[in-house]
Amino acid sequence: MIFVTLGTQKFQMNRLIKAVDDLAGSGVIKEEFLIQSGSSTYKPKYCKHIGYMDSEEYADNIRKCSLLITHAGVGTIITGIKADKPVVVVPRLAKFGEHVDDHQTQIAEAFSEKGSVLYCHDIEELADYIEKARLFNFQPYEVKGENVEEKILHFMEMFD
């Protein structure tokens, strides 16, 4: 199962749900998708979906999935990396009304530069990123001498 999660943001991310649903409907990707859609309004036709789930169900789906596709939520990315899951990140973009700015691109770049995730720059290439993730040699995310979670969370607070 490929787990797609959009977190608990108040913003929609219909673009990612539609792209995943199109891949499932076309048969390009044969594996089952489960989408945690959050505040999105697009209703998938070919994928299982749920708006929100409790933390236990959320963690269980990450443990069970073969691949994690996520917005650039730091907590989700780190959870996926710690669970040794291949992670494809599709950042929320302001131009699509998915967030107030494009800070998620910086988060995706930071993790991608370390080789810990694949950063999908173009949603039209999502199928290629899913296939690439199957063979990619993901690196653990390590920051020497610092707690990366605290540093990134501090960075995120600058935008609230």
mmCIF file of C-alpha atoms in Angstrom:
data_model
loop_
_atom_site.group_PDB
_atom_site.id
_atom_site.type_symbol
_atom_site.label_atom_id
_atom_site.label_comp_id
_atom_site.label_asym_id
_atom_site.label_seq_id
_atom_site.Cartn_x
_atom_site.Cartn_y
_atom_site.Cartn_z
ATOM 1 C CA MET A 1 0.000 0.000 0.000
ATOM 2 C CA ILE A 2 1.204 3.489 -0.876
ATOM 3 C CA PHE A 3 0.245 5.899 1.879
ATOM 4 C CA VAL A 4 -0.390 9.494 0.828
ATOM 5 C CA THR A 5 -0.719 11.977 3.648
ATOM 6 C CA LEU A 6 -1.484 15.679 3.675
ATOM 7 C CA GLY A 7 -1.347 16.254 7.409
ATOM 8 C CA THR A 8 -3.647 18.489 9.383
ATOM 9 C CA GLN A 9 -3.126 21.780 7.534
ATOM 10 C CA LYS A 10 -6.214 23.957 7.099
ATOM 11 C CA PHE A 11 -5.376 24.225 3.393
ATOM 12 C CA GLN A 12 -6.446 21.828 0.648
ATOM 13 C CA MET A 13 -4.005 19.977 -1.568
ATOM 14 C CA ASN A 14 -6.410 18.745 -4.240
ATOM 15 C CA ARG A 15 -3.645 18.741 -6.841
ATOM 16 C CA LEU A 16 -1.808 15.838 -5.171
ATOM 17 C CA ILE A 17 -4.972 13.821 -4.514
ATOM 18 C CA LYS A 18 -6.102 14.199 -8.132
ATOM 19 C CA ALA A 19 -2.665 13.212 -9.440
ATOM 20 C CA VAL A 20 -2.620 10.071 -7.258
ATOM 21 C CA ASP A 21 -6.218 9.226 -8.173
ATOM 22 C CA ASP A 22 -5.420 9.612 -11.874
ATOM 23 C CA LEU A 23 -2.466 7.216 -11.502
ATOM 24 C CA ALA A 24 -4.668 4.669 -9.725
ATOM 25 C CA GLY A 25 -7.459 5.026 -12.282
ATOM 26 C CA SER A 26 -5.156 4.719 -15.268
ATOM 27 C CA GLY A 27 -3.506 1.589 -13.907
ATOM 28 C CA VAL A 28 -0.042 3.118 -14.295
ATOM 29 C CA ILE A 29 0.601 2.263 -10.651
ATOM 30 C CA LYS A 30 -0.912 -1.095 -9.715
ATOM 31 C CA GLU A 31 -0.425 -0.876 -5.969
ATOM 32 C CA GLU A 32 -3.297 0.243 -3.732
ATOM 33 C CA PHE A 33 -3.266 3.843 -2.461
ATOM 34 C CA LEU A 34 -4.585 5.092 0.868
ATOM 35 C CA ILE A 35 -4.968 8.873 1.048
ATOM 36 C CA GLN A 36 -5.238 10.888 4.270
ATOM 37 C CA SER A 37 -6.781 13.930 2.615
ATOM 38 C CA GLY A 38 -7.057 16.447 5.465
ATOM 39 C CA SER A 39 -8.882 19.617 4.391
ATOM 40 C CA SER A 40 -8.866 18.800 0.683
ATOM 41 C CA THR A 41 -12.172 18.807 -1.177
ATOM 42 C CA TYR A 42 -11.310 16.559 -4.128
ATOM 43 C CA LYS A 43 -12.925 13.139 -3.639
ATOM 44 C CA PRO A 44 -10.876 10.333 -5.197
ATOM 45 C CA LYS A 45 -12.676 7.776 -7.336
ATOM 46 C CA TYR A 46 -10.032 5.044 -7.412
ATOM 47 C CA CYS A 47 -8.317 5.304 -4.018
ATOM 48 C CA LYS A 48 -9.325 4.651 -0.455
ATOM 49 C CA HIS A 49 -9.343 7.918 1.446
ATOM 50 C CA ILE A 50 -10.040 9.382 4.851
ATOM 51 C CA GLY A 51 -9.985 13.004 6.000
ATOM 52 C CA TYR A 52 -8.166 12.529 9.265
ATOM 53 C CA MET A 53 -7.078 9.608 11.404
ATOM 54 C CA ASP A 54 -5.892 9.296 14.962
ATOM 55 C CA SER A 55 -2.183 9.121 15.695
ATOM 56 C CA GLU A 56 -2.202 5.357 16.243
ATOM 57 C CA GLU A 57 -3.873 4.641 12.902
ATOM 58 C CA TYR A 58 -1.586 7.171 11.232
ATOM 59 C CA ALA A 59 1.557 5.527 12.618
ATOM 60 C CA ASP A 60 0.210 2.076 11.731
ATOM 61 C CA ASN A 61 -0.302 3.121 8.107
ATOM 62 C CA ILE A 62 3.230 4.439 7.920
ATOM 63 C CA ARG A 63 4.534 1.140 9.328
ATOM 64 C CA LYS A 64 2.496 -0.865 6.805
ATOM 65 C CA CYS A 65 3.106 1.183 3.676
ATOM 66 C CA SER A 66 5.666 0.310 1.026
ATOM 67 C CA LEU A 67 6.057 3.983 0.076
ATOM 68 C CA LEU A 68 5.112 7.273 1.708
ATOM 69 C CA ILE A 69 4.036 10.267 -0.364
ATOM 70 C CA THR A 70 3.632 13.415 1.682
ATOM 71 C CA HIS A 71 3.409 17.180 1.640
ATOM 72 C CA ALA A 72 6.575 18.656 3.164
ATOM 73 C CA GLY A 73 5.427 18.305 6.753
ATOM 74 C CA VAL A 74 8.549 17.897 8.863
ATOM 75 C CA GLY A 75 6.961 15.519 11.365
ATOM 76 C CA THR A 76 5.661 13.196 8.658
ATOM 77 C CA ILE A 77 8.941 13.231 6.759
ATOM 78 C CA ILE A 78 10.932 12.369 9.877
ATOM 79 C CA THR A 79 8.442 9.677 10.872
ATOM 80 C CA GLY A 80 8.744 8.096 7.428
ATOM 81 C CA ILE A 81 12.540 8.232 7.481
ATOM 82 C CA LYS A 82 12.689 6.731 10.979
ATOM 83 C CA ALA A 83 10.392 3.921 9.805
ATOM 84 C CA ASP A 84 12.840 3.232 6.930
ATOM 85 C CA LYS A 85 10.212 4.010 4.320
ATOM 86 C CA PRO A 86 10.948 5.454 0.914
ATOM 87 C CA VAL A 87 9.574 9.012 1.048
ATOM 88 C CA VAL A 88 8.463 11.136 -1.906
ATOM 89 C CA VAL A 89 7.771 14.762 -0.958
ATOM 90 C CA VAL A 90 5.404 17.032 -2.882
ATOM 91 C CA PRO A 91 5.523 20.468 -1.210
ATOM 92 C CA ARG A 92 2.429 22.618 -0.814
ATOM 93 C CA LEU A 93 2.605 25.711 -3.025
ATOM 94 C CA ALA A 94 1.022 29.113 -2.425
ATOM 95 C CA LYS A 95 0.074 29.550 -6.106
ATOM 96 C CA PHE A 96 -2.378 26.631 -5.737
ATOM 97 C CA GLY A 97 -3.811 27.923 -2.432
ATOM 98 C CA GLU A 98 -2.122 25.072 -0.554
ATOM 99 C CA HIS A 99 -0.324 27.318 1.938
ATOM 100 C CA VAL A 100 0.437 30.976 2.586
ATOM 101 C CA ASP A 101 3.930 30.740 1.085
ATOM 102 C CA ASP A 102 6.349 28.244 -0.446
ATOM 103 C CA HIS A 103 8.433 27.398 2.627
ATOM 104 C CA GLN A 104 7.688 23.701 2.091
ATOM 105 C CA THR A 105 9.940 23.758 -0.981
ATOM 106 C CA GLN A 106 12.861 24.663 1.314
ATOM 107 C CA ILE A 107 12.020 21.773 3.619
ATOM 108 C CA ALA A 108 11.813 19.363 0.675
ATOM 109 C CA GLU A 109 15.140 20.640 -0.664
ATOM 110 C CA ALA A 110 16.835 20.271 2.735
ATOM 111 C CA PHE A 111 15.845 16.620 3.091
ATOM 112 C CA SER A 112 16.437 15.883 -0.599
ATOM 113 C CA GLU A 113 19.967 17.316 -0.556
ATOM 114 C CA LYS A 114 20.810 14.788 2.162
ATOM 115 C CA GLY A 115 19.429 11.958 0.007
ATOM 116 C CA SER A 116 16.787 11.186 2.631
ATOM 117 C CA VAL A 117 13.749 11.811 0.403
ATOM 118 C CA LEU A 118 12.894 12.316 -3.232
ATOM 119 C CA TYR A 119 11.590 15.814 -3.947
ATOM 120 C CA CYS A 120 8.916 15.715 -6.652
ATOM 121 C CA HIS A 121 9.206 19.119 -8.331
ATOM 122 C CA ASP A 122 6.560 18.455 -10.979
ATOM 123 C CA ILE A 123 3.362 16.609 -10.082
ATOM 124 C CA GLU A 124 3.109 15.446 -13.713
ATOM 125 C CA GLU A 125 6.179 13.295 -12.990
ATOM 126 C CA LEU A 126 4.802 11.661 -9.843
ATOM 127 C CA ALA A 127 4.646 8.190 -11.422
ATOM 128 C CA ASP A 128 8.347 8.462 -12.311
ATOM 129 C CA TYR A 129 9.191 9.446 -8.732
ATOM 130 C CA ILE A 130 7.206 6.481 -7.394
ATOM 131 C CA GLU A 131 9.156 4.118 -9.631
ATOM 132 C CA LYS A 132 12.463 5.815 -8.815
ATOM 133 C CA ALA A 133 11.736 5.459 -5.088
ATOM 134 C CA ARG A 134 11.612 1.672 -5.483
ATOM 135 C CA LEU A 135 15.317 1.568 -6.358
ATOM 136 C CA PHE A 136 16.676 4.753 -4.772
ATOM 137 C CA ASN A 137 19.292 4.381 -2.033
ATOM 138 C CA PHE A 138 17.717 6.578 0.666
ATOM 139 C CA GLN A 139 20.117 7.933 3.261
ATOM 140 C CA PRO A 140 19.319 8.349 6.953
ATOM 141 C CA TYR A 141 18.839 11.973 7.960
ATOM 142 C CA GLU A 142 21.517 12.978 10.430
ATOM 143 C CA VAL A 143 22.678 16.319 11.725
ATOM 144 C CA LYS A 144 25.799 16.184 13.824
ATOM 145 C CA GLY A 145 25.617 18.056 17.094
ATOM 146 C CA GLU A 146 22.040 19.261 16.685
ATOM 147 C CA ASN A 147 18.522 17.979 17.060
ATOM 148 C CA VAL A 148 17.161 18.359 13.531
ATOM 149 C CA GLU A 149 13.535 18.130 14.596
ATOM 150 C CA GLU A 150 13.873 21.063 16.997
ATOM 151 C CA LYS A 151 15.821 23.112 14.470
ATOM 152 C CA ILE A 152 13.227 22.596 11.740
ATOM 153 C CA LEU A 153 10.304 23.150 14.083
ATOM 154 C CA HIS A 154 11.921 26.420 15.196
ATOM 155 C CA PHE A 155 12.289 27.352 11.525
ATOM 156 C CA MET A 156 8.611 26.553 10.930
ATOM 157 C CA GLU A 157 7.500 28.761 13.822
ATOM 158 C CA MET A 158 8.956 31.765 11.980
ATOM 159 C CA PHE A 159 6.078 31.443 9.486
ATOM 160 C CA ASP A 160 3.186 31.228 11.952
#
